[in-house]
Amino acid sequence: MIKHAELGPASMGTSRKLKRLIDDQLIRYGGNARLNIYGTLQCASGKRMKVSNRVFFSSEQEAVAQGFRPCGHCMREAYLRWKANQEIISKP
């Protein structure tokens, strides 16, 4: 997991560093550390979050291993599977 804030202060250099990580496919998903939700980099919900809450992952497996759940907007099918699994777990 890479924290957006750890890439450096907001500047053109930080934007280039982030773009390089995405181009090299070291970053493929973004997430909200406060809400423990991850999704695609194109998700409108993810683009609105504060930089201090934004984290990045190289894979879905990494995000899930860190305790994050799929976004209900951009990853609808994965979210519905996750939700169904949560309902099974919570039944008495």
Coordinates of N, CA, C and O in Angstrom, one line a residue:
M1 N 0.9 -1.2 0.0 CA 0.0 0.0 0.0 C 0.9 1.2 0.0 O 1.9 1.3 0.7
I2 N 0.5 2.2 -0.9 CA 1.3 3.4 -1.0 C 0.3 4.6 -0.6 O -0.8 4.7 -1.1
K3 N 0.7 5.4 0.4 CA -0.1 6.5 0.8 C 0.2 7.7 -0.2 O 1.4 8.0 -0.4
H4 N -0.9 8.3 -0.7 CA -0.7 9.4 -1.6 C 0.1 10.5 -0.9 O 1.0 11.1 -1.6
A5 N -0.1 10.8 0.3 CA 0.6 11.9 1.0 C 2.1 11.6 1.1 O 2.9 12.6 1.2
E6 N 2.5 10.4 1.1 CA 3.9 10.0 1.2 C 4.7 10.2 -0.1 O 5.9 10.1 -0.1
L7 N 4.0 10.5 -1.2 CA 4.6 10.7 -2.4 C 5.3 12.1 -2.5 O 6.1 12.4 -3.3
G8 N 4.9 13.0 -1.5 CA 5.4 14.3 -1.4 C 4.3 15.3 -1.5 O 3.2 15.0 -1.7
P9 N 4.7 16.6 -1.3 CA 3.7 17.7 -1.3 C 3.2 17.9 -2.7 O 3.8 17.5 -3.7
A10 N 2.0 18.4 -2.8 CA 1.3 18.6 -4.1 C 2.2 19.5 -5.0 O 2.5 20.6 -4.7
S11 N 2.6 18.9 -6.1 CA 3.5 19.6 -7.0 C 3.5 18.8 -8.3 O 3.0 17.7 -8.4
M12 N 4.1 19.4 -9.3 CA 4.2 18.7 -10.6 C 5.1 17.5 -10.5 O 4.8 16.5 -11.1
G13 N 6.1 17.5 -9.7 CA 7.0 16.4 -9.5 C 6.2 15.2 -8.8 O 6.4 14.1 -9.2
T14 N 5.3 15.5 -7.9 CA 4.5 14.4 -7.3 C 3.6 13.8 -8.3 O 3.4 12.6 -8.4
S15 N 3.0 14.7 -9.1 CA 2.1 14.2 -10.2 C 2.8 13.3 -11.2 O 2.3 12.3 -11.6
R16 N 4.0 13.7 -11.5 CA 4.8 12.8 -12.4 C 5.2 11.5 -11.8 O 5.2 10.5 -12.5
K17 N 5.6 11.6 -10.5 CA 5.9 10.3 -9.8 C 4.7 9.4 -9.8 O 4.9 8.2 -10.0
L18 N 3.5 9.9 -9.5 CA 2.3 9.1 -9.5 C 2.0 8.5 -10.8 O 1.7 7.3 -11.0
K19 N 2.1 9.3 -11.9 CA 1.9 8.9 -13.2 C 2.9 7.8 -13.6 O 2.5 6.8 -14.3
R20 N 4.1 7.9 -13.2 CA 5.1 6.9 -13.5 C 4.8 5.5 -12.9 O 4.9 4.5 -13.5
L21 N 4.3 5.6 -11.6 CA 3.9 4.4 -10.9 C 2.7 3.7 -11.5 O 2.6 2.5 -11.6
I22 N 1.8 4.5 -12.0 CA 0.6 4.0 -12.7 C 1.0 3.4 -14.1 O 0.6 2.3 -14.4
D23 N 1.8 4.1 -14.8 CA 2.3 3.6 -16.1 C 3.1 2.3 -16.0 O 3.0 1.4 -16.9
D24 N 3.8 2.2 -14.9 CA 4.6 1.0 -14.7 C 3.7 -0.1 -14.0 O 4.2 -1.2 -13.7
Q25 N 2.5 0.1 -13.9 CA 1.5 -0.7 -13.3 C 1.8 -1.2 -11.8 O 1.4 -2.3 -11.4
L26 N 2.6 -0.3 -11.1 CA 2.8 -0.6 -9.7 C 1.6 -0.1 -8.9 O 1.4 -0.5 -7.8
I27 N 0.8 0.7 -9.5 CA -0.4 1.2 -8.9 C -1.6 0.9 -9.9 O -1.5 1.3 -11.1
R28 N -2.6 0.1 -9.5 CA -3.7 -0.2 -10.3 C -5.0 0.1 -9.7 O -6.0 0.1 -10.4
Y29 N -5.0 0.3 -8.4 CA -6.3 0.6 -7.7 C -6.0 1.7 -6.6 O -4.9 1.8 -6.1
G30 N -7.1 2.4 -6.3 CA -7.0 3.5 -5.3 C -7.9 3.1 -4.2 O -8.9 2.4 -4.4
G31 N -7.7 3.7 -3.0 CA -8.6 3.4 -1.9 C -8.7 4.6 -0.9 O -7.9 5.5 -1.0
N32 N -9.6 4.5 -0.1 CA -9.8 5.5 1.0 C -9.5 4.8 2.3 O -10.1 3.9 2.8
A33 N -8.4 5.2 2.9 CA -7.8 4.6 4.1 C -8.8 4.8 5.3 O -8.8 4.0 6.2
R34 N -9.5 5.9 5.3 CA -10.5 6.1 6.4 C -11.7 5.2 6.4 O -12.2 4.7 7.4
L35 N -12.2 5.0 5.2 CA -13.4 4.1 5.0 C -13.1 2.7 4.6 O -14.0 1.9 4.6
N36 N -11.8 2.4 4.3 CA -11.4 1.0 3.9 C -12.2 0.5 2.7 O -12.7 -0.6 2.7
I37 N -12.2 1.4 1.7 CA -12.8 1.1 0.4 C -11.8 1.2 -0.7 O -11.0 2.2 -0.7
Y38 N -11.8 0.3 -1.7 CA -10.9 0.5 -2.8 C -11.7 0.4 -4.1 O -12.8 -0.2 -4.1
G39 N -11.1 0.9 -5.2 CA -11.8 0.9 -6.5 C -10.8 1.2 -7.6 O -9.6 1.3 -7.3
T40 N -11.4 1.4 -8.8 CA -10.5 1.7 -9.9 C -10.0 3.2 -9.8 O -10.6 4.0 -9.1
L41 N -9.0 3.4 -10.6 CA -8.4 4.8 -10.6 C -9.3 5.8 -11.3 O -9.1 7.0 -11.1
Q42 N -10.2 5.3 -12.1 CA -11.1 6.2 -12.8 C -12.4 6.5 -12.1 O -13.2 7.3 -12.5
C43 N -12.6 5.9 -10.9 CA -13.8 6.1 -10.1 C -14.0 7.6 -9.7 O -13.1 8.2 -9.1
A44 N -15.2 8.1 -10.0 CA -15.5 9.5 -9.6 C -15.4 9.7 -8.0 O -15.0 10.7 -7.5
S45 N -15.9 8.7 -7.3 CA -15.8 8.7 -5.8 C -14.4 8.9 -5.3 O -14.1 9.6 -4.4
G46 N -13.5 8.1 -5.9 CA -12.1 8.2 -5.5 C -11.4 9.5 -5.8 O -10.6 9.9 -5.1
K47 N -11.8 10.1 -6.9 CA -11.2 11.4 -7.3 C -11.6 12.5 -6.4 O -10.9 13.5 -6.3
R48 N -12.7 12.3 -5.7 CA -13.2 13.4 -4.8 C -12.6 13.3 -3.4 O -12.7 14.3 -2.6
M49 N -12.0 12.2 -3.0 CA -11.5 12.1 -1.7 C -10.3 13.0 -1.4 O -9.6 13.4 -2.3
K50 N -10.1 13.2 -0.1 CA -8.9 14.0 0.3 C -7.6 13.2 0.1 O -7.6 12.0 0.2
V51 N -6.6 13.9 -0.3 CA -5.3 13.3 -0.5 C -4.8 12.6 0.8 O -4.2 11.5 0.7
S52 N -5.1 13.1 1.9 CA -4.7 12.5 3.2 C -5.3 11.2 3.4 O -4.8 10.4 4.2
N53 N -6.5 10.9 2.8 CA -7.1 9.6 2.9 C -6.8 8.6 1.8 O -7.2 7.4 1.9
R54 N -6.2 9.1 0.7 CA -6.0 8.3 -0.5 C -4.8 7.4 -0.4 O -3.7 7.8 0.0
V55 N -5.0 6.1 -0.7 CA -3.9 5.1 -0.8 C -4.0 4.4 -2.1 O -5.1 4.4 -2.8
F56 N -3.0 3.7 -2.5 CA -2.9 3.0 -3.7 C -2.5 1.6 -3.5 O -1.7 1.3 -2.6
F57 N -2.9 0.7 -4.4 CA -2.6 -0.7 -4.4 C -2.2 -1.2 -5.7 O -2.7 -0.7 -6.8
S58 N -1.4 -2.2 -5.8 CA -0.9 -2.8 -7.0 C -1.9 -3.9 -7.5 O -1.9 -4.3 -8.7
S59 N -2.7 -4.4 -6.6 CA -3.7 -5.5 -7.0 C -4.9 -5.5 -6.0 O -4.8 -5.0 -4.9
E60 N -6.0 -6.2 -6.5 CA -7.1 -6.3 -5.6 C -6.8 -7.2 -4.4 O -7.2 -6.9 -3.3
Q61 N -5.9 -8.2 -4.6 CA -5.5 -9.1 -3.5 C -4.8 -8.3 -2.4 O -5.0 -8.5 -1.2
E62 N -4.0 -7.3 -2.8 CA -3.3 -6.5 -1.8 C -4.3 -5.7 -1.0 O -4.2 -5.6 0.2
A63 N -5.3 -5.1 -1.7 CA -6.3 -4.3 -1.0 C -7.1 -5.1 0.0 O -7.3 -4.7 1.1
V64 N -7.5 -6.3 -0.5 CA -8.3 -7.2 0.4 C -7.5 -7.6 1.6 O -8.0 -7.7 2.7
A65 N -6.2 -7.9 1.4 CA -5.3 -8.4 2.4 C -5.2 -7.3 3.5 O -4.9 -7.5 4.7
Q66 N -5.3 -6.0 3.1 CA -5.2 -4.9 4.0 C -6.5 -4.5 4.7 O -6.6 -3.6 5.4
G67 N -7.6 -5.3 4.4 CA -8.8 -5.1 5.0 C -9.8 -4.2 4.3 O -10.8 -3.7 4.9
F68 N -9.6 -3.9 3.0 CA -10.4 -3.0 2.3 C -11.5 -3.8 1.5 O -11.3 -5.0 1.2
R69 N -12.6 -3.1 1.3 CA -13.7 -3.7 0.5 C -13.9 -3.0 -0.8 O -13.5 -1.9 -1.0
P70 N -14.5 -3.7 -1.8 CA -14.7 -3.1 -3.1 C -15.7 -1.9 -3.1 O -16.6 -1.9 -2.3
C71 N -15.5 -1.0 -4.0 CA -16.3 0.2 -4.1 C -17.7 -0.2 -4.8 O -17.7 -1.0 -5.7
G72 N -18.8 0.3 -4.2 CA -20.1 -0.1 -4.8 C -20.4 0.6 -6.1 O -21.4 0.2 -6.7
H73 N -19.6 1.6 -6.5 CA -19.9 2.3 -7.7 C -19.1 1.8 -8.9 O -19.7 1.3 -9.9
C74 N -17.8 1.7 -8.8 CA -17.0 1.3 -9.9 C -16.7 -0.2 -10.0 O -16.3 -0.7 -11.0
M75 N -16.9 -0.9 -8.9 CA -16.7 -2.3 -8.8 C -17.9 -3.0 -8.4 O -17.9 -3.8 -7.4
R76 N -19.0 -2.8 -9.0 CA -20.3 -3.2 -8.6 C -20.4 -4.7 -8.3 O -20.9 -5.2 -7.3
E77 N -20.0 -5.5 -9.3 CA -20.1 -7.0 -9.1 C -19.2 -7.5 -7.9 O -19.7 -8.3 -7.1
A78 N -18.0 -7.0 -7.8 CA -17.2 -7.4 -6.7 C -17.8 -6.9 -5.3 O -17.8 -7.7 -4.3
Y79 N -18.4 -5.8 -5.3 CA -19.1 -5.2 -4.1 C -20.2 -6.1 -3.8 O -20.4 -6.5 -2.6
L80 N -21.1 -6.5 -4.7 CA -22.2 -7.4 -4.4 C -21.8 -8.7 -3.9 O -22.4 -9.3 -3.0
R81 N -20.7 -9.3 -4.4 CA -20.2 -10.6 -3.9 C -19.7 -10.4 -2.5 O -20.0 -11.2 -1.6
W82 N -19.0 -9.3 -2.2 CA -18.5 -9.0 -0.9 C -19.7 -8.8 0.1 O -19.7 -9.4 1.2
K83 N -20.7 -8.1 -0.3 CA -21.9 -7.8 0.5 C -22.6 -9.1 0.8 O -23.0 -9.3 2.0
A84 N -22.8 -10.0 -0.2 CA -23.5 -11.3 0.1 C -22.7 -12.1 1.1 O -23.3 -12.7 1.9
N85 N -21.4 -12.1 0.9 CA -20.5 -12.8 1.9 C -20.7 -12.3 3.3 O -20.7 -13.0 4.3
Q86 N -20.8 -10.9 3.4 CA -20.9 -10.3 4.8 C -22.2 -10.7 5.4 O -22.3 -10.9 6.6
E87 N -23.3 -10.8 4.6 CA -24.6 -11.2 5.1 C -24.6 -12.6 5.6 O -25.2 -13.0 6.6
I88 N -23.9 -13.5 4.9 CA -23.7 -14.9 5.3 C -23.0 -15.0 6.6 O -23.4 -15.7 7.5
I89 N -21.9 -14.2 6.8 CA -21.1 -14.2 8.0 C -21.9 -13.7 9.2 O -21.8 -14.2 10.3
S90 N -22.8 -12.7 9.0 CA -23.4 -12.1 10.1 C -24.7 -12.8 10.5 O -25.3 -12.5 11.6
K91 N -25.2 -13.8 9.8 CA -26.4 -14.5 10.2 C -26.1 -15.4 11.4 O -25.0 -16.0 11.5
P92 N -27.0 -15.5 12.3 CA -26.8 -16.3 13.5 C -26.8 -17.8 13.3 O -27.2 -18.3 12.4

